[in-house]
Each structure stands twice: as C-alpha cells, then as structure tokens.
Coordinates of C-alpha atoms and ligand atoms in Angstrom, one line a residue:
X6 CA -65.7 239.8 23.7
X7 CA -64.2 237.9 21.0
X8 CA -62.7 234.5 22.0
X9 CA -60.6 233.0 19.1
X10 CA -59.7 229.5 18.6
X11 CA -56.1 229.0 20.0
X12 CA -54.4 226.7 17.2
X13 CA -52.6 223.8 19.3
X14 CA -49.2 223.5 17.1
X15 CA -48.0 221.0 19.8
X16 CA -50.9 218.5 19.5
X17 CA -51.1 219.0 15.6
X18 CA -46.9 217.9 15.8
X19 CA -47.8 214.8 17.8
X20 CA -50.4 213.9 15.2
X21 CA -48.0 214.6 12.3
X22 CA -45.1 212.6 14.4
X23 CA -47.1 209.7 14.9
X24 CA -48.0 209.3 11.3
X25 CA -44.5 209.8 10.6
X26 CA -43.6 207.3 13.2
X27 CA -45.5 204.4 12.0
X28 CA -44.3 204.9 8.3
X29 CA -40.8 204.6 9.8
X30 CA -41.8 201.5 11.4
X31 CA -43.2 200.0 8.0
X32 CA -39.7 201.0 6.5
X33 CA -37.5 199.6 9.3
X34 CA -39.7 196.2 8.9
X35 CA -38.1 195.9 5.3
X36 CA -34.8 196.9 6.4
X37 CA -34.7 200.7 5.7
X38 CA -34.2 203.2 8.5
X39 CA -34.4 206.5 7.3
X40 CA -31.3 208.5 8.3
X41 CA -30.8 212.3 8.8
X42 CA -27.2 213.9 8.8
X43 CA -27.1 217.1 10.8
X44 CA -24.6 219.9 10.2
X45 CA -23.7 222.3 12.9
X46 CA -20.9 224.9 12.4
X47 CA -19.7 226.8 15.5
X48 CA -20.9 227.1 19.1
X49 CA -24.4 229.6 18.6
X50 CA -26.3 228.6 21.5
X51 CA -29.5 228.8 19.9
X52 CA -28.2 226.6 16.8
X53 CA -27.4 224.2 19.5
X54 CA -30.8 224.0 21.1
X55 CA -32.3 223.3 17.6
X56 CA -30.1 220.8 16.5
X57 CA -30.3 219.0 19.8
X58 CA -34.2 219.0 19.6
X59 CA -34.0 218.1 15.8
X60 CA -31.8 214.6 17.0
X61 CA -34.2 214.1 20.0
X62 CA -37.1 214.2 17.8
X63 CA -35.5 211.8 15.2
X64 CA -34.9 209.0 18.2
X65 CA -38.6 209.6 19.1
X66 CA -39.9 208.4 15.7
X67 CA -37.2 205.7 15.1
X68 CA -35.1 207.8 12.6
X69 CA -31.1 207.3 12.5
X70 CA -29.3 210.8 13.1
X71 CA -25.8 211.5 12.3
X72 CA -24.4 214.8 13.9
X73 CA -21.8 216.4 12.5
X74 CA -20.2 219.4 14.8
X75 CA -17.4 221.4 12.8
X76 CA -15.6 224.3 14.5
X77 CA -16.5 227.8 14.2
X78 CA -13.6 228.9 12.0
X79 CA -13.7 226.2 9.5
X80 CA -13.0 226.9 5.9
X81 CA -15.6 226.6 3.1
X82 CA -13.8 224.0 1.0
X83 CA -14.0 221.5 4.1
X84 CA -17.6 222.2 4.4
X85 CA -18.5 221.7 0.8
X86 CA -16.0 218.7 1.0
X87 CA -18.3 217.1 3.8
X88 CA -21.6 217.9 2.0
X89 CA -20.2 216.1 -0.9
X90 CA -19.5 213.1 1.3
X91 CA -22.7 212.9 2.6
X92 CA -24.3 213.3 -0.7
X93 CA -22.5 210.1 -2.0
X94 CA -23.2 208.2 1.3
X95 CA -26.0 206.1 0.7
X96 CA -26.8 205.4 4.1
X97 CA -27.8 209.2 4.5
X98 CA -31.4 210.2 3.3
X99 CA -31.6 213.9 4.4
X100 CA -29.0 216.5 5.1
X101 CA -29.7 219.6 7.0
X102 CA -27.2 222.3 7.9
X103 CA -28.3 224.3 10.7
X104 CA -28.4 228.0 9.5
X105 CA -26.8 230.8 10.4
X106 CA -23.3 229.8 9.2
X107 CA -20.2 231.8 10.0
X108 CA -19.6 234.9 8.0
X109 CA -16.4 233.0 5.8
X110 CA -19.2 230.5 4.6
X111 CA -21.3 231.2 1.7
X112 CA -24.5 230.4 2.8
X113 CA -26.3 229.9 -0.7
X114 CA -23.5 227.7 -2.0
X115 CA -23.7 225.2 0.9
X116 CA -27.3 224.7 0.1
X117 CA -26.9 224.6 -3.6
X118 CA -24.2 222.0 -3.0
X119 CA -26.6 219.6 -1.0
X120 CA -28.4 216.7 -3.6
X121 CA -31.7 218.3 -4.1
X122 CA -33.0 214.7 -3.4
X123 CA -31.5 214.9 0.2
X124 CA -32.4 218.5 0.7
X125 CA -34.8 217.8 3.4
X126 CA -35.4 222.0 4.1
X127 CA -36.4 222.2 0.4
X128 CA -34.1 225.0 0.2
X129 CA -32.3 224.2 -3.5
X130 CA -33.2 225.6 -6.4
X131 CA -34.7 222.4 -8.0
X132 CA -37.1 222.0 -5.2
X133 CA -37.9 225.8 -5.1
X134 CA -38.7 225.4 -8.6
X135 CA -40.7 222.3 -8.5
X136 CA -42.6 224.1 -5.7
X137 CA -43.3 227.0 -7.9
X138 CA -44.3 224.7 -10.5
X139 CA -46.6 223.0 -8.5
X140 CA -44.7 219.8 -8.7
X141 CA -44.0 217.1 -5.8
X142 CA -40.9 217.8 -4.3
X143 CA -39.3 218.4 -0.8
X144 CA -41.0 221.4 0.4
X145 CA -40.0 224.0 3.1
X146 CA -40.9 222.8 6.4
X147 CA -42.0 226.0 8.2
X148 CA -44.7 226.7 5.4
X149 CA -45.8 223.0 5.1
X150 CA -46.5 223.1 8.9
X151 CA -48.5 226.1 8.4
X152 CA -50.6 225.0 5.6
X153 CA -51.3 221.7 7.8
X154 CA -52.7 224.0 10.8
X155 CA -54.8 226.1 8.0
X156 CA -56.4 222.9 6.9
X157 CA -57.2 221.8 10.2
X158 CA -58.6 225.1 11.0
X159 CA -60.5 225.9 7.6
X160 CA -60.9 222.8 5.6
X161 CA -60.7 223.7 1.9
X162 CA -58.8 227.0 1.4
X163 CA -60.0 227.7 -2.0
X164 CA -60.8 231.3 -2.8
X165 CA -59.7 232.5 0.5
X166 CA -57.6 236.0 0.3
X167 CA -54.3 234.9 2.1
X168 CA -51.9 237.9 3.2
X169 CA -48.4 236.6 3.7
X170 CA -46.2 239.5 5.7
X171 CA -42.6 238.8 4.4
X172 CA -41.0 237.6 1.7
X173 CA -38.1 235.4 2.7
X174 CA -36.7 232.4 0.7
X175 CA -37.2 230.1 3.7
X176 CA -40.7 231.1 4.8
X177 CA -42.8 234.4 2.8
X178 CA -42.0 233.0 -0.7
X179 CA -42.8 229.4 -0.3
X180 CA -45.8 229.8 1.9
X181 CA -47.2 232.1 -0.7
X182 CA -46.5 229.3 -3.4
X183 CA -48.3 226.3 -1.3
X184 CA -51.3 228.9 -0.5
X185 CA -51.3 229.4 -4.3
X186 CA -51.3 225.8 -5.1
X187 CA -54.3 225.6 -2.4
X188 CA -56.0 227.9 -4.5
X189 CA -56.1 230.9 -2.5
X190 CA -55.8 234.7 -3.6
X191 CA -52.5 235.6 -2.3
X192 CA -50.8 238.9 -1.4
X193 CA -47.3 239.3 -0.2
X194 CA -46.2 242.3 1.8
X195 CA -42.7 243.1 2.7
X196 CA -40.8 245.8 4.0
X197 CA -41.4 248.3 0.9
X198 CA -45.4 247.8 0.9
X199 CA -47.2 250.8 1.0
X200 CA -49.8 251.1 4.0
X201 CA -49.4 247.4 5.0
X202 CA -52.1 247.3 7.7
X203 CA -54.6 248.3 5.1
X204 CA -53.8 245.8 2.7
X205 CA -53.7 243.1 5.5
X206 CA -57.4 243.9 6.8
X207 CA -58.2 242.5 3.3
X208 CA -57.1 239.3 4.7
X209 CA -59.1 236.0 5.3
X210 CA -55.9 234.1 6.3
X211 CA -52.9 236.1 7.7
X212 CA -49.2 234.7 8.1
X213 CA -46.7 236.9 9.9
X214 CA -43.3 235.8 9.0
X215 CA -41.4 239.5 9.5
X216 CA -39.0 238.9 12.3
X217 CA -40.6 241.8 14.1
X218 CA -42.0 241.1 17.6
X219 CA -45.6 241.9 18.1
X220 CA -45.7 244.2 14.8
X221 CA -49.2 242.9 13.5
X222 CA -52.2 244.0 15.9
X223 CA -55.7 244.1 15.8
X224 CA -55.6 247.0 13.3
X225 CA -53.9 244.8 10.7
X226 CA -56.9 242.4 10.8
X227 CA -60.6 241.8 9.9
X228 CA -62.9 240.6 12.3
X229 CA -62.6 236.7 11.7
X230 CA -59.4 236.3 10.4
X231 CA -57.3 233.2 10.9
X232 CA -54.1 234.2 12.1
X233 CA -50.5 231.9 11.5
X234 CA -47.6 233.5 13.6
X235 CA -44.4 232.1 12.4
X236 CA -42.6 234.7 14.2
X237 CA -39.9 233.9 17.1
X238 CA -38.3 236.9 19.0
X239 CA -36.8 237.1 22.2
X240 CA -37.7 240.2 24.0
X241 CA -36.2 241.7 27.4
X242 CA -38.8 242.5 30.2
X243 CA -38.2 243.9 33.5
X244 CA -36.1 241.2 34.8
X245 CA -36.3 238.3 32.2
X246 CA -36.8 237.8 28.6
X247 CA -39.9 236.3 26.9
X248 CA -40.6 234.7 23.5
X249 CA -43.0 236.4 21.4
X250 CA -44.4 236.2 17.9
X251 CA -44.8 239.0 15.0
X252 CA -48.1 239.1 16.2
X253 CA -49.4 241.1 19.3
X254 CA -51.3 238.0 20.5
X255 CA -53.5 240.0 23.0
X256 CA -54.5 242.9 20.5
X257 CA -55.2 240.4 17.7
X258 CA -57.1 238.2 20.0
X259 CA -60.0 240.8 19.9
X260 CA -60.5 240.2 16.1
X261 CA -59.1 236.8 15.1
X262 CA -61.3 233.7 14.5
X263 CA -58.5 231.5 15.3
X264 CA -54.6 232.2 16.1
X265 CA -51.2 230.3 16.9
X266 CA -49.9 231.3 20.1
X267 CA -45.9 231.3 20.4
X268 CA -44.6 229.2 21.9
X269 CA -46.7 226.3 21.1
X270 CA -47.7 227.1 17.4
X271 CA -45.9 226.9 14.4
X272 CA -42.6 226.1 16.0
X273 CA -43.2 222.2 16.8
X274 CA -44.8 221.8 13.1
X275 CA -41.5 222.8 11.7
X276 CA -39.5 220.0 12.9
X277 CA -42.5 217.7 12.6
X278 CA -42.3 218.3 9.1
X279 CA -38.3 218.0 9.0
X280 CA -38.8 214.6 9.8
X281 CA -41.7 213.8 7.2
X282 CA -39.1 215.0 4.6
X283 CA -36.7 212.8 5.7
X284 CA -39.2 209.9 5.3
X285 CA -40.2 211.2 1.8
X286 CA -36.7 211.8 0.8
X287 CA -36.1 208.1 1.3
X288 CA -39.0 206.9 -0.7
X289 CA -38.0 209.1 -3.3
X290 CA -34.6 207.8 -3.4
X291 CA -36.0 204.2 -3.4
X292 CA -37.2 204.7 -6.6
X293 CA -33.9 205.6 -8.1
X294 CA -31.9 202.3 -8.0
X295 CA -29.1 202.0 -6.0
X296 CA -29.7 205.4 -4.2
X297 CA -29.9 203.6 -0.9
X298 CA -27.9 200.9 1.0
X299 CA -30.5 198.2 1.3
X300 CA -31.6 197.9 -2.6
Ligands
LIG24 P1 -36.5 237.3 7.3 O1 -35.9 238.6 8.1 O2 -35.7 236.6 6.5 O3 -37.6 238.2 6.6 C1 -38.5 239.1 6.9 C2 -39.4 239.3 6.2 O4 -40.1 240.7 6.6 C3 -38.8 240.2 4.9 O5 -39.2 239.8 3.8 C4 -39.0 241.7 5.1 O6 -39.1 242.4 3.6 C5 -40.6 241.3 5.7 N1 -40.5 242.6 6.8 C6 -39.8 243.5 7.4 N2 -40.5 244.5 8.0 C7 -41.6 244.7 7.4 C8 -42.8 245.3 7.7 N3 -42.8 246.6 8.5 N4 -43.6 245.3 7.0 C9 -44.0 244.0 6.1 N5 -42.8 243.3 6.0 C10 -41.6 243.2 6.5 O7 -37.2 236.9 8.3 P2 -37.7 235.2 8.4 O8 -36.2 234.2 7.9 O9 -38.6 234.9 7.3 O10 -38.2 235.0 9.6 C11 -39.4 235.6 10.1 C12 -40.0 235.2 11.5 O11 -40.2 233.9 11.8 C13 -38.8 235.4 12.5 O12 -39.0 235.8 13.7 C14 -38.2 233.9 12.4 O13 -37.5 233.5 13.9 C15 -39.2 233.4 12.5 N6 -39.0 231.8 12.0 C16 -39.9 230.9 12.7 C17 -39.7 229.4 12.3 C18 -40.3 228.4 12.8 O14 -39.9 227.0 12.9 N7 -41.5 229.0 13.7 C19 -38.9 229.1 11.1 C20 -38.6 230.4 10.2 C21 -38.4 231.7 11.1

C-alpha cells in the first residue's frame, strides 16, 4: 500500500509568517510599520470570512490593516476613486480588493487601477509582465505558496515535468510561469485539452487549479508524483457540507509520493504570501524617495 507524505501547509505557513513577523519587527524598529488596505464590496459571506482572516493574520505579524467596507450597490466610479486615494496615500503599502466584485463593477478595470507597487495580489499587468520576463515583482500569492511547498518537498525542481491543470490568470498561468522560472518542463492543461488524464500521467509534479471537486484521481497520476491541490470546493453530503479539493485525495493517495490536504494545504500559504508581499511592497517603495511617510 502506498503511503504518501501529507504536505502540511499550516506548518509551512507558520514558518513564512514567523519570518514575516521578524521582518516587520525590524522595520517597526526603524519607524516603518507596513500597512495593508483591504477593500470589501458587498456582503458575500465567504468574502467576509476571507477578509476577516487576512486582517487577523496582519495583526498577528504586526502589519497595520485598514478595512474599507463598501455597499453592494456602489458604482464603479466610487470604487475607482477609493483606489486612487489609496494609491496616493503614503501610509498605505499594499492594496487588496477582495474578489469577486458585484456585477456592475469591472474587475479588470479595478485591478489595473491599483498602483502596481501596491498590488500585493500580483494581478496588475505590470507585475504579470515582470513575472513572465523572470524579473522581480509582486508575484501572485497562491502560486508563490505552491512553490514554497514544492521546494520543501523536492528541493531543486530543475528538469521536473510539471503539469498545471487550469489556466486562470490568478493561479494556472502564474503557476506555470513560476515553474518555468524554476527550470521545470511545464504543461498547462485546460477545459479544451484532449485526454487530460493521459497528459497528466506524464507529470512528476501536478498542480490542480480547476475548480471541479475531486476531478483528479489516481488515473491521472503516475506513481510517485507530487500533488499540490489548489482547489477549494464545498460539496453537500447527507446532512452537512464539506470542503474538498480538485483532487480526489483518497484515490490520488494510492499513487502520490506527497500530496496536500484540503483544508490545511495550499489555503494557509496564500495569506502568508499576501503578508510577505505587503512587506516586499514596502521595501520596494522605500527605494523610491517620497513613496513612504517615514522618508
Ligand atoms: P477558474 O475557474 O478561474 O479556472 C479554472 C480552470 O480550469 C480554467 O482555466 C479551465 O480551463 C480549467 N478547467 C476546467 N475544467 C477542466 C477540465 N475538465 N480539465 C482541465 N482543465 C479544466 O478557477 P481558479 O480561480 O484558478 O481556481 C481554481 C480552484 O482553486 C478553485 O477551486 C478555487 O476555489 C481554488 N482557489 C484556491 C485558492 C487558495 O488560496 N487555496 C486561491 C485561488 C483559487
């Protein structure tokens, strides 16, 4: 019977957060407390939980956070005006707009309105472009967290064949770019791929970011693959609901050498890297005179 290593995302996130906390303490000693502005539009319960978690983690590592809670029927011009204010505010180092936004708001326009130096989600085209050129920038948090876990399990990734299942702008595409930067051979599978399980069986590393509960099972894997499950899906069972990933954990465990659980795998890493990006943003701004209140 195969017994895979269960990759502990909570423990890894604690390591990253401890390092962030240490860096924040050093910055605070110089009078430079990092500050994250979080914008939440409407009352979506899941988004409220995400925002609350981010604010709580900020407090734990000593990052100041400012919440902007806007009504669901707000118009686009008002959201863009708030972003402009936050861009101009020298006390604010990072800006996070919680997605999804209500229908009347153009998400792409809001993302592109954020000053790329404060874009701690790494979604602005300037940061996306820098990532694809292999230049330093603010990189998206979830793929950065996946890379941290992969490096923990495998060390050097050079020459590994990585298959990314999903091509979204927030996970699949930046994930592929980071794996390429780490010298992997990268295949990206998506909804139009033909015979995805066969292609996936070639992989040393599988990243599942599909948004389909338990799609990827043992049939998609070769023996010894390392499996990172980004998916977060709530499924209904007899008398309750349960969170599952895009990987069928029980089935995949028959072949994987190492696998992330859901919950407790990639999820905690995303917030940890959001806070790391906030500190990185501050440091980047310090190199630009006048960009921070303490200069
Ligand atoms: P998305 O819906 O934007 O993209 C899904 C991708 O999967 C698409 O590119 C599509 O082409 C591909 N796809 C769909 N069906 C497929 C199939 N049968 N075979 C191969 N590819 C297929 O999703 P997303 O925003 O990238 O999120 C993916 C999952 O990750 C979701 O479950 C989401 O909740 C989760 N997520 C988790 C975190 C975290 O912090 N852990 C962060 C972001 C997203």
